[in-house]
Amino acid sequence: MNLFFLCIFFYFVGIIFCKPNVLLIVIDDLRPNLGAYGYKSAVTPNLDSLASKSFVFSKTFCQQALCAPSRNSLLTSRRPDTLHLYDFYNYWRESVGNFTTLPQHFKQNGYYTQSIGKIFHPGISSNFSDDMPYSWSGAPFHPKTQEYMNSKVCFNNDGTLGKNVLCPVRVMDQPGGTLPDIESLNYALNFLENEKNITGGLPYFLAVGFHKPHLPLKFPEEYLEQHPIWKVVLPSNRWRSYSLPNVAWNPWTDIRDREDVMKLNVSFPFGQIPDYFLKKIIQHYDAAVTYIDDLIGRILKKIEGTNTIIVITSDHGWSAGEHGEFSKYSNFDISTRVPLIIHVPGLSTHGIVVEQITELVDLFPTLVDLTNISPPIPICNRKNTNIGLCTEGRSLVYMMVKSKQKKMPIRNMPSAFSQYPRPGDYPTKFPNSDKPRMKNIKIMGYSIRTERHRYTEWVEFNRTSCKPNWLKKFGTELYDHSIDPGENMNLIDRKELVNVAKDLRKQLILGWRYMQN
Ligand SMILES: *[C@@H]1O[C@H](CO)[C@@H](O)[C@H](O)[C@H]1NC(C)=O
Ligand SMILES: *[C@@H]1O[C@H](CO)[C@@H](O)[C@H](O)[C@H]1NC(C)=O
Ligand SMILES: *[C@@H]1O[C@H](CO)[C@@H](O)[C@H](O)[C@H]1NC(C)=O
Ligand SMILES: *[C@@H]1O[C@H](CO)[C@@H](O)[C@H](O)[C@H]1NC(C)=O
């Protein structure tokens, strides 16, 4: 019996003898455009193959569709209203409390923790250090060529270079002769190659954050060959719905600000990207995903057969024309829904789809339970939100291991909670409605997603207390997923649904705690 099977044996008898490694891969701005999630245009053989021996969570939602708030929420298992972070500009340890992070908890429990690429959002929100020294054992690695993110390195049709959305490149022609995610891949492969030397024999918690398919859609041009333009399917709901309140609209300024889109003269804030260009955006997004799938395949090959829990996820979704919108910055499913694939050696020998609603705040307590590195993380207390180690999510292990089903909290109705801030009730460039800074936030859109519905209320927000005023409303949305999975028909004015809306509103105001036992 080799060590690997011995470990699995011990797992089942409840004693962790040798702790599994953890590999957490976070793919920036990835909506579930993967074969494993039923997306027909996907070319993602490596992730699909992993999914075929993993738990595939089909309805996982982020807590806010913006990088820094979502990542800090995932990594601390606390929600934006607890972290007081809705933009990029505060660091929880200094603004709210000395909360323990997911990697920090592993580090404190005998793991060697390493960050590669974008795990924390860089800058103020992780104290310009990726939360060093607390979260990581080794110095976090950032690819040098990410500094060209906003440079004119993309080819225009006339041979000039531009700062574009569409950016297929010849890698050898790029500054440094490489791309950020290739640098991160090489660093990860080197880490795995020299693992024992680097960790000193400890199990590892390795977090690899890939930058694509975040804008610009910059990737080696050969990946376009697997995505011919004639195969691209345009979303059927690529128009703004007349029933959508203005406050809900995100004007996708990040796309407009790039030179190839600027040339299209699309009017602000509601103008449409023409279909031929939308097709290209979808094509390039999917090609960027194939590129990342390829890189991930190389990591998976390297650790094949080892005792490693593998998690694949993203910080939020991305609209590619749905609702006439782009990017994240909203409360729609298309912006809040993320892929979540969890491979547990010995536990998921074939693909298991978990259809219950889950949230990114659930990942921290889930990984603690899967590895048994400490007692389960307690649920954060309403009165004492300042304790260092607690969760505002719940462990999902009861969805994965039958014998644990009785022990785990059960929500009377599984739901996900997301939120998004706005500077005003009409979309503006200044302040930017997509990413308002804290000092400009006046409205918060709170959203609850149940199996059947999404209910969103945009209400006045007090940025000193970080609390909503439920009495002052700027817009309300109600969608019924049983007839409208694209969230195109806002049903809030339907008289026959008054009681449904009332009940959802009650749950939304009570919040996530109500859903816990
Ligand atoms: C925050 O927590 C870390 C790790 O538990 C500890 O080393 C540090 O002293 C704490 N800082 C404060 C200000 O309490
Ligand atoms: C954040 O970084 C600053 C500057 O390096 C440092 O002085 C401060 O102690 C850090 N904050 C925490 C909580 O570690
Ligand atoms: C590990 O480190 C030792 C001592 O520095 C060195 O001799 C050895 O070659 C290293 N092994 C690998 C695989 O890098
Ligand atoms: C956009 O506007 C500019 C200046 O008004 C004009 O020269 C150009 O032809 C327009 N482009 C398109 C695609 O309409």
PDB file of C-alpha atoms and ligand atoms in Angstrom, residues 262-266 274 276, ligand 4:
ATOM      1  CA  MET A 262     -13.550  53.874 -28.332  1.00  0.00           C
ATOM      2  CA  LYS A 263     -13.385  53.864 -32.142  1.00  0.00           C
ATOM      3  CA  LEU A 264     -16.918  52.418 -32.225  1.00  0.00           C
ATOM      4  CA  ASN A 265     -18.390  55.682 -30.872  1.00  0.00           C
ATOM      5  CA  VAL A 266     -20.829  53.896 -28.588  1.00  0.00           C
ATOM      6  CA  PRO A 274     -22.413  46.275 -32.634  1.00  0.00           C
ATOM      7  CA  TYR A 276     -19.861  41.924 -35.221  1.00  0.00           C
TER       8      TYR A 276
HETATM    9  C1  LIG B   4     -16.704  58.005 -34.805  1.00  0.00           C
HETATM   10  O1  LIG B   4     -16.672  59.425 -34.700  1.00  0.00           O
HETATM   11  C2  LIG B   4     -15.605  60.016 -35.417  1.00  0.00           C
HETATM   12  C3  LIG B   4     -15.588  61.509 -35.120  1.00  0.00           C
HETATM   13  O2  LIG B   4     -16.879  62.018 -34.984  1.00  0.00           O
HETATM   14  C4  LIG B   4     -15.756  59.715 -36.928  1.00  0.00           C
HETATM   15  O3  LIG B   4     -14.667  60.256 -37.630  1.00  0.00           O
HETATM   16  C5  LIG B   4     -15.775  58.200 -37.102  1.00  0.00           C
HETATM   17  O4  LIG B   4     -16.014  57.874 -38.465  1.00  0.00           O
HETATM   18  C6  LIG B   4     -16.853  57.547 -36.252  1.00  0.00           C
HETATM   19  N1  LIG B   4     -16.697  56.093 -36.324  1.00  0.00           N
HETATM   20  C7  LIG B   4     -17.715  55.265 -36.432  1.00  0.00           C
HETATM   21  C8  LIG B   4     -17.376  53.817 -36.484  1.00  0.00           C
HETATM   22  O5  LIG B   4     -18.866  55.666 -36.505  1.00  0.00           O
END
